[in-house]
Each structure stands twice: as structure tokens, then as C-alpha cells.
CSV table of C-alpha atoms in Angstrom, one decimal:
chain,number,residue,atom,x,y,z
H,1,UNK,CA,46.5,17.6,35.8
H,2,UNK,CA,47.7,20.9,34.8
H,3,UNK,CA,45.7,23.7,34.0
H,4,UNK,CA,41.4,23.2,34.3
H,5,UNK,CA,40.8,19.2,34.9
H,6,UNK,CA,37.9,18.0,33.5
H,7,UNK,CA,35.0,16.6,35.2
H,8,UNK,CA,35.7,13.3,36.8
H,9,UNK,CA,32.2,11.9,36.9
H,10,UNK,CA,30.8,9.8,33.9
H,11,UNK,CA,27.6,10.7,33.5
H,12,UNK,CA,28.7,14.2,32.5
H,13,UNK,CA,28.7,14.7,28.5
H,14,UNK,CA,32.3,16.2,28.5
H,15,UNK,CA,34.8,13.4,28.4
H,16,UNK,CA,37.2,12.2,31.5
H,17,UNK,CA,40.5,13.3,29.7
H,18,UNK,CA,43.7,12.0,31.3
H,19,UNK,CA,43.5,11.0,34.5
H,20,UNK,CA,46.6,10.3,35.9
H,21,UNK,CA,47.0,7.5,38.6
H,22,UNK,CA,50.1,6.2,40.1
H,23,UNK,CA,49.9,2.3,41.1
H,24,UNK,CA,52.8,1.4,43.0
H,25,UNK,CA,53.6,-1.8,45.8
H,26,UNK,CA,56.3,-2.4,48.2
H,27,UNK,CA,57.4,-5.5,47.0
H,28,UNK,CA,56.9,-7.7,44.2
H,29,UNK,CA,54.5,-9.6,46.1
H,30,UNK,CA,51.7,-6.7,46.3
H,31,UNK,CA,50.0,-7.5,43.5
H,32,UNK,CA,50.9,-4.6,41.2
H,33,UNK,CA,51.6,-6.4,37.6
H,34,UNK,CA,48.2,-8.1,38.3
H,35,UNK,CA,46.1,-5.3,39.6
H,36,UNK,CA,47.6,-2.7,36.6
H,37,UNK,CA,46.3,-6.0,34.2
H,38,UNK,CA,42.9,-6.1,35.9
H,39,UNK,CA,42.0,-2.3,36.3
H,40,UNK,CA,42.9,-2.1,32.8
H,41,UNK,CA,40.7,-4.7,31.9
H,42,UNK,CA,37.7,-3.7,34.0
H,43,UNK,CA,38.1,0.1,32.4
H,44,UNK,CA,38.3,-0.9,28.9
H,45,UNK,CA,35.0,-2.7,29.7
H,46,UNK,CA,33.5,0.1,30.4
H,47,UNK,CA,34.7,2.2,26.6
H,48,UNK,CA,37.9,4.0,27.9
H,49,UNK,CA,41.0,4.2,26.8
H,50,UNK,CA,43.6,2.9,29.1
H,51,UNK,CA,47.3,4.0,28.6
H,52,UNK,CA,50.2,2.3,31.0
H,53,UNK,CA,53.2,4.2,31.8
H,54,UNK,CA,56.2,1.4,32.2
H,55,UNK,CA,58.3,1.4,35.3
H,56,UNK,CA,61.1,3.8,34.1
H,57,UNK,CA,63.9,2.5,36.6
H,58,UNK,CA,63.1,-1.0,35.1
H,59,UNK,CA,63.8,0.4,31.3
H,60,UNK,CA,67.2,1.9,32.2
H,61,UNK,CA,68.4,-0.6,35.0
H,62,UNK,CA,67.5,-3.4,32.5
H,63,UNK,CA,70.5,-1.8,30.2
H,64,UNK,CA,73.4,-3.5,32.5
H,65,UNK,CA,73.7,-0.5,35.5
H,66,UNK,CA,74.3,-2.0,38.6
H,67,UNK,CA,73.6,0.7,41.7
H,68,UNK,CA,76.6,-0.7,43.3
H,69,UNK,CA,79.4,-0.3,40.7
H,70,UNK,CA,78.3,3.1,40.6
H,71,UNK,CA,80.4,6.1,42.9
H,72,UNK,CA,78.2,9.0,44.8
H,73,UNK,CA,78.0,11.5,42.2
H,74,UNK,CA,77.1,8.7,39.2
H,75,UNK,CA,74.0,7.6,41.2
H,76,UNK,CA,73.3,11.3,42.2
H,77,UNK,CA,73.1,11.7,38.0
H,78,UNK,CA,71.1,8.5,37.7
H,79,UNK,CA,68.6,9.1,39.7
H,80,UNK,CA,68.0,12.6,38.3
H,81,UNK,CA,68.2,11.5,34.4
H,82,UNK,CA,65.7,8.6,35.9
H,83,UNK,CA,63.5,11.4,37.1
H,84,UNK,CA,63.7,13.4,34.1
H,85,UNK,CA,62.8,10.3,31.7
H,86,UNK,CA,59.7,9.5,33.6
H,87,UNK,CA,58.7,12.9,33.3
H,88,UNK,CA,59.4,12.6,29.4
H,89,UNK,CA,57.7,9.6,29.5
H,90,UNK,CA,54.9,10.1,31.3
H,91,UNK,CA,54.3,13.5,29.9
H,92,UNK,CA,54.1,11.7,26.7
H,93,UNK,CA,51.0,9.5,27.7
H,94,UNK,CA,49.2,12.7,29.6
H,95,UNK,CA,49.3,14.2,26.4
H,96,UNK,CA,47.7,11.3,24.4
H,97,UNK,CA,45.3,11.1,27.3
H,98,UNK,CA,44.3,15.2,27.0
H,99,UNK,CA,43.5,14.7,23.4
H,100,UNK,CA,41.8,11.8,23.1
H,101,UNK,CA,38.3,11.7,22.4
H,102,UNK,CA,37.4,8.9,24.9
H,103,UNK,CA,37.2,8.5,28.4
H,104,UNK,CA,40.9,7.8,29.0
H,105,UNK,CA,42.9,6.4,32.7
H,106,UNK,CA,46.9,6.8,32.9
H,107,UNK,CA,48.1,4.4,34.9
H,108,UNK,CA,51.7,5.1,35.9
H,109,UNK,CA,53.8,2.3,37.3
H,110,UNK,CA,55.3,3.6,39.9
H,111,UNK,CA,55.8,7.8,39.7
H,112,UNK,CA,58.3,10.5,40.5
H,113,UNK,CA,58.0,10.6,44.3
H,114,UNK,CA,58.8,6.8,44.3
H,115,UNK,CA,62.4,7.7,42.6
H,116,UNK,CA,63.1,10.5,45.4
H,117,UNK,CA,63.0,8.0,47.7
H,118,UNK,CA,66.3,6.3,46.7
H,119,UNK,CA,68.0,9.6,47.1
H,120,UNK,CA,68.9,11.0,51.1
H,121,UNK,CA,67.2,14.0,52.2
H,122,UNK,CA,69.9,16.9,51.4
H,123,UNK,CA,70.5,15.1,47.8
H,124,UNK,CA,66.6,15.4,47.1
H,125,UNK,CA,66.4,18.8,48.1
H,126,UNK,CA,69.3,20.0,46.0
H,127,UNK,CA,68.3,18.3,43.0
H,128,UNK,CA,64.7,19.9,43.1
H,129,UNK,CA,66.9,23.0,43.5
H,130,UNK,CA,68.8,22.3,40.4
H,131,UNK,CA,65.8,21.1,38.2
H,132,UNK,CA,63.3,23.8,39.4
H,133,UNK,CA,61.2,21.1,40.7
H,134,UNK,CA,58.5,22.0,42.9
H,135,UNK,CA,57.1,18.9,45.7
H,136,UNK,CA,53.3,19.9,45.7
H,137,UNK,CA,53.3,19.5,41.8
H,138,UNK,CA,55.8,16.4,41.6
H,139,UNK,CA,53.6,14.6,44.1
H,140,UNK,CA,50.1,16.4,44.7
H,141,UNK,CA,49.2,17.8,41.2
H,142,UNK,CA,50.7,15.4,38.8
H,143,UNK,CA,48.6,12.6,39.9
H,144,UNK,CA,45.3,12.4,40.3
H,145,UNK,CA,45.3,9.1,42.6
H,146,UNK,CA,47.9,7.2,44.3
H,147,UNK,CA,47.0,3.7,45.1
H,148,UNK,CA,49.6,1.5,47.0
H,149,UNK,CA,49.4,-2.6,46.9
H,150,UNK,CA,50.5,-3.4,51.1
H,151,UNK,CA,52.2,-6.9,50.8
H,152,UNK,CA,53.2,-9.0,53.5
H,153,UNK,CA,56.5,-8.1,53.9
H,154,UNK,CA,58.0,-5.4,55.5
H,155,UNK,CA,60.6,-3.0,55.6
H,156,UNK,CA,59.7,-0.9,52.4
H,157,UNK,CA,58.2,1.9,54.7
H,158,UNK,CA,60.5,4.5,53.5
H,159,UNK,CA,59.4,4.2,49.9
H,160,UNK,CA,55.7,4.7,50.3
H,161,UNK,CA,56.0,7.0,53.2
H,162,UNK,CA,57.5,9.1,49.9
H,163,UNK,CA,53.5,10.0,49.0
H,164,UNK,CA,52.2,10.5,52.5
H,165,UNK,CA,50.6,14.0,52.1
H,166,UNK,CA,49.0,12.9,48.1
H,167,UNK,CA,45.1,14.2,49.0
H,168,UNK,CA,43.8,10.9,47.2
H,169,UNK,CA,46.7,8.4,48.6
H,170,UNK,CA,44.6,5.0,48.9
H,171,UNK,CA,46.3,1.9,50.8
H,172,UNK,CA,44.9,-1.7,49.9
H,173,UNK,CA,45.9,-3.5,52.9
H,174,UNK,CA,45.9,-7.5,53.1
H,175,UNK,CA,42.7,-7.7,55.2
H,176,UNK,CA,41.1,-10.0,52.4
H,177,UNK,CA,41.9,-12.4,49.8
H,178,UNK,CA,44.1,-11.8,46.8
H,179,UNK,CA,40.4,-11.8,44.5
H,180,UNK,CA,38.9,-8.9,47.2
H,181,UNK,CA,42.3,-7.3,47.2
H,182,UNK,CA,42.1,-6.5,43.9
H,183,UNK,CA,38.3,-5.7,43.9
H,184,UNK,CA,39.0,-3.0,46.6
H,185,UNK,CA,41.8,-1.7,44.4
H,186,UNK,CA,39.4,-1.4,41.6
H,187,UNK,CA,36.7,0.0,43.5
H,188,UNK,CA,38.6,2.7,45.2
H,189,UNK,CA,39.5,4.4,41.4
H,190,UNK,CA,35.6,4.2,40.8
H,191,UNK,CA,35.1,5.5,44.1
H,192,UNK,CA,37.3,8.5,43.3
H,193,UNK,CA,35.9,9.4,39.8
H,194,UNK,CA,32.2,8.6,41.0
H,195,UNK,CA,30.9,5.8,39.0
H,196,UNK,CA,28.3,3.8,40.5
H,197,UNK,CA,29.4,-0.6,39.7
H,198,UNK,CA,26.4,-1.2,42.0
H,199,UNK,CA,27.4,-4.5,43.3
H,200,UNK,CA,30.0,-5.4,40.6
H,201,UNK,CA,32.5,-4.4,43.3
H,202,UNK,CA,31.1,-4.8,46.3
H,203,UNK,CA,33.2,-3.6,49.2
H,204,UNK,CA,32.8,-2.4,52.6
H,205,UNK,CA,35.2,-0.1,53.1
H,206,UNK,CA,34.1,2.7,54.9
H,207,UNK,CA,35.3,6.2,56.9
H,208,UNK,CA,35.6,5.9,60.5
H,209,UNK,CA,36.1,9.0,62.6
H,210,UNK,CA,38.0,9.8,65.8
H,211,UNK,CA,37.4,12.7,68.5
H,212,UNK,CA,41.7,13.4,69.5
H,213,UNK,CA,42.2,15.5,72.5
H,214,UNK,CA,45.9,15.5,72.2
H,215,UNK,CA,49.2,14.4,70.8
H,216,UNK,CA,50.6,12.1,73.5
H,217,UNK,CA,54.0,11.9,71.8
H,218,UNK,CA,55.1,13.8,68.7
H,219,UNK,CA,58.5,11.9,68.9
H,220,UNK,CA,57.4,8.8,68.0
H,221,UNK,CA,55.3,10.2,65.7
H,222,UNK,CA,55.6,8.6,62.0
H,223,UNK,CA,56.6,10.4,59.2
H,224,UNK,CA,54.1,12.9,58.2
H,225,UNK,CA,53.3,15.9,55.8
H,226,UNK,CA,51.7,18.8,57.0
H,227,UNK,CA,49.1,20.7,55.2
H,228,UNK,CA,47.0,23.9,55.8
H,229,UNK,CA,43.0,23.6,54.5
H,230,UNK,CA,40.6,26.0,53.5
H,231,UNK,CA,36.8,24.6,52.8
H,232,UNK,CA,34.3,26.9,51.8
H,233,UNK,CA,30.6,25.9,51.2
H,234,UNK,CA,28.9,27.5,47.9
H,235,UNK,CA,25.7,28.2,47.0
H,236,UNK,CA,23.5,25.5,45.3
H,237,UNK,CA,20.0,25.2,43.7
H,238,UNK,CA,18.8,23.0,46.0
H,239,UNK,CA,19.2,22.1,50.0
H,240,UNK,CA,19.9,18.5,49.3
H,241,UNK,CA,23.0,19.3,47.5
H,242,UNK,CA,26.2,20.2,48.5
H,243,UNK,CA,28.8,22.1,46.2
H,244,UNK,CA,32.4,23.0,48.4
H,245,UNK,CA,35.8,24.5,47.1
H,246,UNK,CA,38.9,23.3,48.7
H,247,UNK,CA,42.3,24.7,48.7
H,248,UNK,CA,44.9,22.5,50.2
H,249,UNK,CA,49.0,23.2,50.7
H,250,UNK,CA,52.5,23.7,52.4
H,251,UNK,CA,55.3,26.2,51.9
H,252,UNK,CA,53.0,28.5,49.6
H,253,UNK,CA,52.3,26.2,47.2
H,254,UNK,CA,48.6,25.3,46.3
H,255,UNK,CA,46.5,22.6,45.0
H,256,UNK,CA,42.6,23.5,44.4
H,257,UNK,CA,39.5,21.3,44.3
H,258,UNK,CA,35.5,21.9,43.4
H,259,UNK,CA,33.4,19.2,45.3
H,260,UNK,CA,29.6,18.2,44.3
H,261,UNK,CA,27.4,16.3,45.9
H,262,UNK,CA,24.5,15.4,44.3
H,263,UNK,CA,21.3,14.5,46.0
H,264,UNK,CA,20.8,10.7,46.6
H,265,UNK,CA,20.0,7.6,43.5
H,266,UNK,CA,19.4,4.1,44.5
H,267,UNK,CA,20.3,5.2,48.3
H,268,UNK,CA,23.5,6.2,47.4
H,269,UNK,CA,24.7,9.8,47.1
H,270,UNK,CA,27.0,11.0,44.1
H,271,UNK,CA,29.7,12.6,44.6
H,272,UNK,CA,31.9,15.0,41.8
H,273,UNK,CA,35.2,16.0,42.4
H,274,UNK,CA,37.3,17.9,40.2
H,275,UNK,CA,40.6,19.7,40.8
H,276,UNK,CA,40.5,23.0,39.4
H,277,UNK,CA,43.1,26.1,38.7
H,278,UNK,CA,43.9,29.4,41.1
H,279,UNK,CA,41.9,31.1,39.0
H,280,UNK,CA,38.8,29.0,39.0
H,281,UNK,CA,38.9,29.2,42.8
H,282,UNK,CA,38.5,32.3,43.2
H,283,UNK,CA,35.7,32.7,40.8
H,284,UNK,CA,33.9,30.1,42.7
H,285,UNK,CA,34.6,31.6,45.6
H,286,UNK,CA,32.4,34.8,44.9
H,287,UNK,CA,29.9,32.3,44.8
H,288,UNK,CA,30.6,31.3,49.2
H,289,UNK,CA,26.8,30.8,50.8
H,290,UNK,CA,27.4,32.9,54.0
H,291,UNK,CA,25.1,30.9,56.0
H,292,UNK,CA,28.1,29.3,56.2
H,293,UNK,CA,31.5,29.4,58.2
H,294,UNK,CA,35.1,29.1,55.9
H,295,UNK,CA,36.5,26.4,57.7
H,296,UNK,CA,40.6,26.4,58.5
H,297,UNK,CA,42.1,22.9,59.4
H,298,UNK,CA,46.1,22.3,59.8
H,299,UNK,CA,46.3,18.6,58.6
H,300,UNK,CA,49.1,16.3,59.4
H,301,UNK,CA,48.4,13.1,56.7
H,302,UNK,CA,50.7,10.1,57.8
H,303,UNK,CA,50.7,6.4,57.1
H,304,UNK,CA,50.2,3.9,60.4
H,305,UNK,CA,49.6,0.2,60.1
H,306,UNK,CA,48.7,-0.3,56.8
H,307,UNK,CA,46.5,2.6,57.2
H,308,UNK,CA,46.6,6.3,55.7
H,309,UNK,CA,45.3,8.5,58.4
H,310,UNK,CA,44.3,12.5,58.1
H,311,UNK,CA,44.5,14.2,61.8
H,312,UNK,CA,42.5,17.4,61.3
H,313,UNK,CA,43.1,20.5,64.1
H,314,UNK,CA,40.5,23.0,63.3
H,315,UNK,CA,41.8,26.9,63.7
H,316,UNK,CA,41.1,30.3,63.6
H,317,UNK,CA,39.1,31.8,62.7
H,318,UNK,CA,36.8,29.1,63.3
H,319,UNK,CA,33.2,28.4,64.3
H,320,UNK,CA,32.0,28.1,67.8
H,321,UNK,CA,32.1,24.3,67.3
H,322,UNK,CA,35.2,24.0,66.3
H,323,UNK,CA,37.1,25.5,68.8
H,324,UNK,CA,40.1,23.0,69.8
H,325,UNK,CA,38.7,20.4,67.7
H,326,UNK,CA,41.0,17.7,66.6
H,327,UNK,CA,39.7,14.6,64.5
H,328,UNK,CA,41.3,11.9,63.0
H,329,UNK,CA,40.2,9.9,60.2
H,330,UNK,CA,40.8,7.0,57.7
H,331,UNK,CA,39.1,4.8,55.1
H,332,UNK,CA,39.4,1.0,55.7
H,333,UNK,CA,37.3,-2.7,55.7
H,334,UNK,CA,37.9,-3.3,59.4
H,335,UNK,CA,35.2,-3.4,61.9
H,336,UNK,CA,35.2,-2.1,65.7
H,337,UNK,CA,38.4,-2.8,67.3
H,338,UNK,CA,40.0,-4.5,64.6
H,339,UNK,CA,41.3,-1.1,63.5
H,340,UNK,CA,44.4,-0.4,65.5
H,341,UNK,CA,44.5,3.6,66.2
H,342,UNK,CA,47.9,5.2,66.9
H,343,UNK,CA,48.7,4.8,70.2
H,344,UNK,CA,50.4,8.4,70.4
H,345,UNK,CA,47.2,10.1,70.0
H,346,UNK,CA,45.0,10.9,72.6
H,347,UNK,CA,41.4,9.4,71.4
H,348,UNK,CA,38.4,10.3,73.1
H,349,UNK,CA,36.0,8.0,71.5
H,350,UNK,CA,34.7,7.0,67.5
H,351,UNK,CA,31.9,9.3,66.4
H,352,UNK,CA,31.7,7.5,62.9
H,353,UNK,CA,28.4,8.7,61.8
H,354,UNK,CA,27.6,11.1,64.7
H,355,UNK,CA,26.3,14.0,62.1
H,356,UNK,CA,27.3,16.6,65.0
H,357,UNK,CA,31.4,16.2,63.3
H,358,UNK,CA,30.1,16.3,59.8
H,359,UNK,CA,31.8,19.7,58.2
H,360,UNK,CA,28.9,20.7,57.0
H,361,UNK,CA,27.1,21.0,60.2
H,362,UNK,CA,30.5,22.4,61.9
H,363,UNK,CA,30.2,24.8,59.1
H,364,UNK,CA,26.9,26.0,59.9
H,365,UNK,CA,25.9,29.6,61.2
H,366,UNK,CA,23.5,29.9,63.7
H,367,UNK,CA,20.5,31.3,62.4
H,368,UNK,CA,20.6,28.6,60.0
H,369,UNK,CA,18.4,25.6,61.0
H,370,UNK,CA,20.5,22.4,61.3
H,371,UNK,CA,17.6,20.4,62.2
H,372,UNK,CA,15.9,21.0,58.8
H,373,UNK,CA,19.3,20.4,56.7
H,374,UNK,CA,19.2,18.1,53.9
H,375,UNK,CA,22.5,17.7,53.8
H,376,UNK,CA,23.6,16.8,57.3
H,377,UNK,CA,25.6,13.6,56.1
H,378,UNK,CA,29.0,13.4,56.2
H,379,UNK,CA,30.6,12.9,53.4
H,380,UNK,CA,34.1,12.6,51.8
H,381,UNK,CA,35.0,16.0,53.2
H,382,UNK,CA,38.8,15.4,52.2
């Protein structure tokens, strides 16, 4: 969202205005149509309003344009008067979203970066020239969630590879049923606003962690975005909780975030996440505990398998911990070694769990006792 987002958590008074969330599969097969239908539902349930963006490329190809009656330069204007409409249209549901007095969810079928991907590399650059269209707001700041439907086939790569580098990209692979396909889609929107379903959506998705000593081979690496991090740990009224600012981005271009994490309820801890404006950051930032390290990562985000995958290189300046440290992680069902790791990365062994790689104890200075910490539990330090 533009501007100051409000809180994304629903036990807060203030309502969840417009969050934006771009559903998207590589084939017809995915599951989209259905799992737009059934998140809808499930929200509703719960009191929100739900507003669904149609597939703009459906509206204007349904009109009689055929991409193949069409020369170089009418597809080049296509494709940008495509782009623009979404916007239009989109924009028009945001709005609705900001002002209504509910809990509201945009769901977008399919979004902007999806139509760039129809468009070669030097075409897509010039027509962000043109348009004054800037990547990190088209893909990172307009959505609040990107979740892509993996269906059997294959071959789309180059249309979802479009979002790799999104901070909240989730892929919903094929590793269950159709029924617990869609139930993981659901559950990984609760997961990012915070609300607790209990077992209404059971899953067992979890984050798994990797200790990289190298790149073996960046030439068969996949495509990949590259990102630098800044995480700085605030001060908070209590040891069990944990309040973290974030500011994420490429090419001098900035997204912001303000993480909470609340102490445990019912053996589960909550986590808040909110994105927030420049200006907010750095009013948060006065408020930096300096028992605490700012931690630096340059992270490379990149799709492999049906998995999204972060690979983290901490830098300078850095804590003593940190030095060389490369980790990779991803959020997925699959147990032990079921998960496939890229085989051009150098990995040491899992330390899923090991509290020694939680950021917040890499964070830690010294003369602060990590044995006595609270807080020592990784969490969804993304």
C-alpha cells in the first residue's frame, strides 16, 4: 500500500484497510478460479469485505485481439495500455478498500508484473522508461502478498519467475491434495496478516534453514533478484517480545517494514507485520535497542523446484557471528530429504531450529546475556 499501511493483525481496533494480494497460476490447472472462490468465502466468514480484481488481459483479449494478427509495435502498445488498465482498475478497488469501514482483502487476478512478462527484456525496460514506472513499487509495494498456484505442468517458469524478489511471494506446490492445496493457500494469507484459525486450517508447513559455504556455480544459477537488508532490533516493554524495523531494496529504491512479535497464546507466538513509510522508519529507528547489532544481509530471492528460496550473505559491518555467514532458507510441507536443495549451493548441513542462526541471537552484543533471552526463537525474520 502507499503511504502508512495499517496494522495487519485483527485483534487490533483499527481496521485492516486494503490489503492488496495478487493470486496468480501457471496454468489453468492450478487451481486459481477455485482458490480466489474459496478465500473469498472463508474471509467473508470471518466479516470482511472481499473485493476481486478481474484478469484484465482476459477483459481486453475477450474483445476479438488475437496476439498473432498483431505486428511488433501494436503488441508493444497492447501490452502497455493492458498495464495501464490494470492499474486503473485495480487502483479503483484499492481505493474502495482504503475507505471502507470493514476489514477488507483485494484479491487481484493476476497483477502488473505478470503482464511484463510477455514483453522481452529491452521492451520492458523502455516502457517503464516511458511510463515513469518504477519495479520495487510495480512489484514490491503494490502488493501486499503474492501467492502462486504450482500445477502440474510445466514450462510457465518465465511468468512467475516475473515476481521472484516480492518479500511475501508464497508458492503452493502440489505436495497434497487439491482440498489441502487450497487449505495451505488459505492458511498462508492468515499466516501473513496474523490471525490465529487454530486448527481450521491445519498445516504443517514450516521454515527450514541451511548453513551455505559457497556458490558452486553461479552460471546455472536460476533467475534471481538481488536485494540489500537492513534489520534493526527496537526497544520493547518487555524481554519476551520482539519489535524489528526492516528496510529492504535494489537500485535505491526502498520498501520499509515494522515487525512485532508478541509474547506466546495457546503455544503459539503472534506475530504483526506492517509495511510502513520512509519516514516512519526513521522515527522508529531513534528508538534501535543498542544491545543490539544492525544487521546487513545482501539477499538473492529465486524460485527452485516449486520452491521460493532466500539465500542470505551477512556483511559489514557485521557482528562477530556473522562473519562470512551465508544461510539459505524456504517455507514448505516437506520433511527431511524430501526437500530437494539447489544442487549449485554449497550446503553444510540444516540447522532448522538450532537457536544459534536465529537473527536475534546473531544480533546480540556481548555483554548482553543470550542464555537468559526470552526471545531466542527464530522467527519469520524475512
Amino acid at each position: 500500500m502507499t503511504g502508512t499501511a495499517p496494522s495487519l493483525h485483527v485483534t487490533y481496533p483499527q481496521k485492516i484497510g486494503g490489503l492488496r494480494f495478487d493470486f496468480k497460476a501457471d496454468c489453468p490447472c492450478g487451481g486459481k478460479t477455485t482458490g480466489q472462490a474459496r478465500l473469498s468465502t472463508f474471509f467473508e466468514s470471518l466479516g470482511w469485505k472481499v473485493y476481486r480484481a478481474p484478469e484484465t488481459a482476459l477483459v481486453l483479449m475477450s474483445g476479438g485481439v488475437k496476439f498473432t494478427n498483431l505486428s511488433k509495435l501494436e503488441a508493444y502498445k497492447f501490452q502497455e495500455n493492458l498495464i495501464r488498465t490494470m492499474k486503473q482498475i485495480e487502483d479503483t478497488y484499492f481505493e474502495l478498500a482504503n475507505t471502507c469501514p470493514q476489514n477488507c482483502l483485494v484479491i487481484c487476478d493476476r497483477g502488473i508484473m505478470d503482464a511484463s512478462a510477455y514483453l522481452p527484456t529491452e521492451d520492458w525496460e523502455q516502457m517503464k522508461a516511458d511510463n515513469n514506472w518504477n519495479e520495487i513499487q510495480l512489484r514490491d509495494n503494490r502488493y501486499n502478498q503474492v501467492i502462486h498456484m504450482v500445477s502440474a505442468a510445466r514450462g510457465a517458469e518465465m511468468f512467475y519467475t516475473a515476481w521472484v524478489g516480492h518479500p511475501y511471494y508464497d508458492v503452493i506446490d502440489n505436495t497434497t491434495g487439491f482440498e489441502g492445496k487450497v487449505m495451505r493457500m488459505i492458511s498462508a494469507v492468515c499466516n501473513r496478516l496474523g490471525i490465529d484459525t487454530g486448527d481450521r486450517l491445519s498445516t504443517n508447513s514450516k521454515k527450514r534453514k541451511f548453513l551455505v559455504t559457497g556458490v558452486l556455480d553461479w552460471t546455472i544459477f536460476p533467475p534471481h533478484q538481488k536485494f540489500m537488508v537492513t534489520h534493526d532490533y527496537l526497544v520493547t516493554p518487555s524481554r519476551k517480545m520482539q519489535a524489528r524495523i526492516r528496510k529492504r531494496g535494489q537500485n535505491g529504491q526502498w520498501t520499509y517494514t515494522h515487525t512485532i512479535r508478541r509474547p506466546e497464546i495457546n503455544e503459539e507466538s503472534v506475530e504483526l507485520r506492517m509495511a510502513i513509510n520512509s519516514r516512519d522508519y526513521e522515527i522508529l529507528l531513534a528508538q534501535r535497542d543498542y544491545r543490539h547489532y544492525s544487521i546487513y544481509k545482501k539477499r538473492t530471492c529465486f524460485l527452485w523446484n516449486n520452491h521460493y528460496f532466500h539465500l542470505d550473505e551477512y556483511e559489514d559491518p557485521c557482528p562477530p557471528g556473522c562473519k562470512g555467514l551465508i544461510l539459505l532458507e524456504t517455507y514448505t510441507t516437506l520433511e527431511g530429504d524430501d526437500l530437494k536443495v539447489p544442487d549449485f549451493l554449497q550446503i553444510e548441513q540444516e540447522v532448522t531450529g538450532n537457536s544459534k542462526y536465529s537473527m536475534f541471537n546473531l544480533s546480540i552484543k556481548e555483554e548482553m546475556d543470550r542464555t537468559k533471552s526470552d526471545a531466542s526463537i527464530d522467527s519469520r525474520d524475512v
